[in-house]
Each structure stands twice: as C-alpha cells, then as structure tokens.
Amino acid sequence: MEPMLTNNMQILDRFAPISLEEMSSIRLMNRTDSKYLANEQQLMQLLEMASGDYMVQSMADRRVSEYRTLYFDDKDNIMYLNHHNRRLTRQKVRIRTYVDTQDSFFEIKLKNNHGRTKKKRIHLNGADTYVQDGAAEFLASHTMLPLTLSDITPKLSNHFTRITLVNNAKTERLTIDRELSFHNEVTGLDRSMDNLVVIEVKRDGNTYSPIQDLLRQVRIFPCGFSKYCIGMALTTPGLKRNLFNERIRKIEKLTSICY
C-alpha cells in the first residue's frame, strides 16, 4: 500500500499530477530556500487551500515517496557540533536512499558563509556499497574538513515520507516531509515525530509565491530545522544541545509530544 495516501491524505487526489521527468526540467537557478514547521492539522488546512495553485509530483501513480537517510560523523561529532555552534561554513555527509526506486547516493551537503547550500553526490550500487563505489575518493575531493572516509562512521539514520508540490507557474517547489523517525546507530535509541511536518519552499528569486500567503493564513512560520542535528540531540545522551533546546521545545508545543 502506498505510504500515507490513506484517510485524510486522499486530499492529494485533488491536485493535478506532474511527472518526475517534468519536475526535473524545472531548474530554479536563482533560488531561495525557506523551512517551516507545522503539525498534521495545519498541513491538512494548507493542502485544502493550495490544491488549485499547485501540482503534485506523481510517479507510477504514487504521490507520496519514501526516503531513508544514513548520516556519518567523526568520533567527536564535528559536523553536528559545527551546526550546533552556528559555524557559517559546515557540511553533512550522508547516504540518501529513495525507497521506491532503491536508488542510493553518497552525498555531501556544503553550506558556505553566504548561506548558500550546495549538494554533491555520487550514485551507489546499493546503500551499503559506498566503500567499493568510490566514496573515499569522492569525500577527499569535496570535503571542507580534514576528514577521510576512515575518520567517519554511521551515526544516525532516519526515515520519512515526502510529498513534492510545484506551483502552476513552475517557479516554486515545496517538499513536505512527514512520519519522521530516527535511529541512533551508536546508542541504539529510537525517536519518532509522527505529528511533525517539515515544509521546505524553494522558489525562483523574488517571484510571487502563492504558498507564502497561505502559510501565514494557517499560522505556519519560518523555522530552521536539521533532521541530522535534531535526531542526534534527541538520541545521544550527554551530547551538547543547549542551542537546540528552544527548537525542541517549539516542536513539543507544536506536536503536543514531549521529547
């Protein structure tokens, strides 16, 4: 059964479909990115209001995609701490798996001191073949930290489902992530955030954004969120997290779930 396209998610049937191939042709060359946190009730309101202005990505009649991610860090959790300590230049190293197609990629996300994020990646033959598939050479070529593949180990995995919308003018994309859960590869602890919704809006420069007005109407406001950092903070006892505590309290209030 397709994940999450049941009960109240039948609302996605009201959106016109857009294929993965059509989505790939939409290149937002001068894009701006903004993240928002919401709960399920707010999301349902937002989708009700947005159905006439947006199309939903559809692949083989599936309108919800399933993702798994495995994050790496060194023994001191330097990539986590650089984000926590608000370093302007930082990176994440991960394996992203698109469960529906079983495509896996070894990825490096780089953020520079201008707030721009670039993602570089190589295709893997499988989620566990990164050593044979050239991850060491790739990391050496693109890392901004003095790290080799032997310096990093798996730290956190997550699982979530994603809805992708594009506005009718094809100048804006939205990703809507739900059913987020974490597993700490070191401590063995698990956490789920089933009532949390993470929305990311990617739009072409300063073009008109229909969703911006709708987000305000539903009282969904901008809020930064790192799946890796929040997952690590919630599943690693003793890990420095004071600068994330306010964000965690906001999530608790929003979802009515205490972590």
Coordinates of C-alpha atoms in Angstrom, one line a residue, residues 155-249:
K155 CA 25.8 7.9 13.5
L156 CA 22.1 8.4 12.7
S157 CA 19.5 7.0 10.3
N158 CA 16.1 8.4 9.6
H159 CA 13.0 7.5 7.7
F160 CA 10.3 9.8 6.4
T161 CA 7.7 10.2 3.6
R162 CA 7.7 13.1 1.3
I163 CA 5.1 15.0 -0.8
T164 CA 6.5 17.3 -3.5
L165 CA 4.4 20.1 -4.9
V166 CA 5.2 22.6 -7.7
N167 CA 3.2 25.8 -8.4
N168 CA 1.3 26.1 -11.7
A169 CA 3.8 28.8 -12.9
K170 CA 6.6 26.3 -12.3
T171 CA 8.7 28.9 -10.3
E172 CA 8.5 27.2 -6.9
R173 CA 8.8 23.7 -5.4
L174 CA 7.6 22.5 -2.0
T175 CA 8.8 19.4 -0.2
I176 CA 6.6 18.3 2.7
D177 CA 8.2 15.7 5.0
R178 CA 6.1 13.6 7.4
E179 CA 6.3 10.5 9.6
L180 CA 9.8 11.3 10.6
S181 CA 11.6 8.8 12.8
F182 CA 15.2 8.4 13.9
H183 CA 17.5 5.5 14.9
N184 CA 20.9 6.3 16.6
E185 CA 23.4 3.9 15.2
V186 CA 25.7 4.3 18.2
T187 CA 23.3 4.4 21.2
G188 CA 20.6 2.3 19.7
L189 CA 17.9 4.8 20.8
D190 CA 14.8 5.5 18.6
R191 CA 12.6 8.5 18.4
S192 CA 9.6 9.3 16.2
M193 CA 8.0 12.6 15.4
D194 CA 4.8 11.4 13.7
N195 CA 2.8 14.7 14.2
L196 CA 5.6 16.9 12.9
V197 CA 5.6 18.3 9.3
V198 CA 8.7 19.8 7.8
I199 CA 8.0 22.1 4.8
E200 CA 10.7 23.5 2.6
V201 CA 9.9 26.1 0.0
K202 CA 12.3 26.5 -2.9
R203 CA 11.5 29.4 -5.2
D204 CA 13.0 31.3 -8.1
G205 CA 14.4 34.5 -6.7
N206 CA 11.7 37.0 -5.7
T207 CA 8.9 35.7 -7.9
Y208 CA 5.4 35.6 -6.5
S209 CA 4.8 32.7 -4.1
P210 CA 1.2 31.6 -3.7
I211 CA 2.1 29.5 -0.7
Q212 CA 3.6 32.3 1.3
D213 CA 0.2 33.9 1.8
L214 CA -1.4 30.5 2.6
L215 CA 1.3 29.6 5.2
R216 CA 0.7 32.9 7.0
Q217 CA -3.1 32.3 7.0
V218 CA -2.6 28.8 8.6
R219 CA -0.1 30.4 11.1
I220 CA 2.9 28.4 9.8
F221 CA 6.0 30.5 10.2
P222 CA 9.7 30.1 9.1
C223 CA 11.8 27.9 11.3
G224 CA 15.2 26.3 10.7
F225 CA 15.4 22.5 11.1
S226 CA 18.1 20.0 10.6
K227 CA 17.0 16.4 10.6
Y228 CA 20.5 15.2 11.5
C229 CA 21.0 17.6 14.3
I230 CA 17.6 17.3 16.0
G231 CA 17.8 13.5 15.6
M232 CA 21.2 13.4 17.2
A233 CA 20.2 15.8 20.0
L234 CA 17.2 13.5 20.9
T235 CA 19.0 10.2 20.8
T236 CA 22.5 10.9 22.2
P237 CA 22.5 11.3 26.0
G238 CA 25.1 13.9 27.1
L239 CA 25.6 15.4 23.7
K240 CA 25.8 19.2 23.8
R241 CA 22.4 20.5 22.7
N242 CA 21.7 23.8 24.6
L243 CA 21.4 25.8 21.4
F244 CA 18.8 23.4 20.1
N245 CA 16.6 23.3 23.2
E246 CA 14.4 26.1 22.1
R247 CA 13.8 24.4 18.8
I248 CA 12.9 21.2 20.6
R249 CA 10.5 23.0 22.9

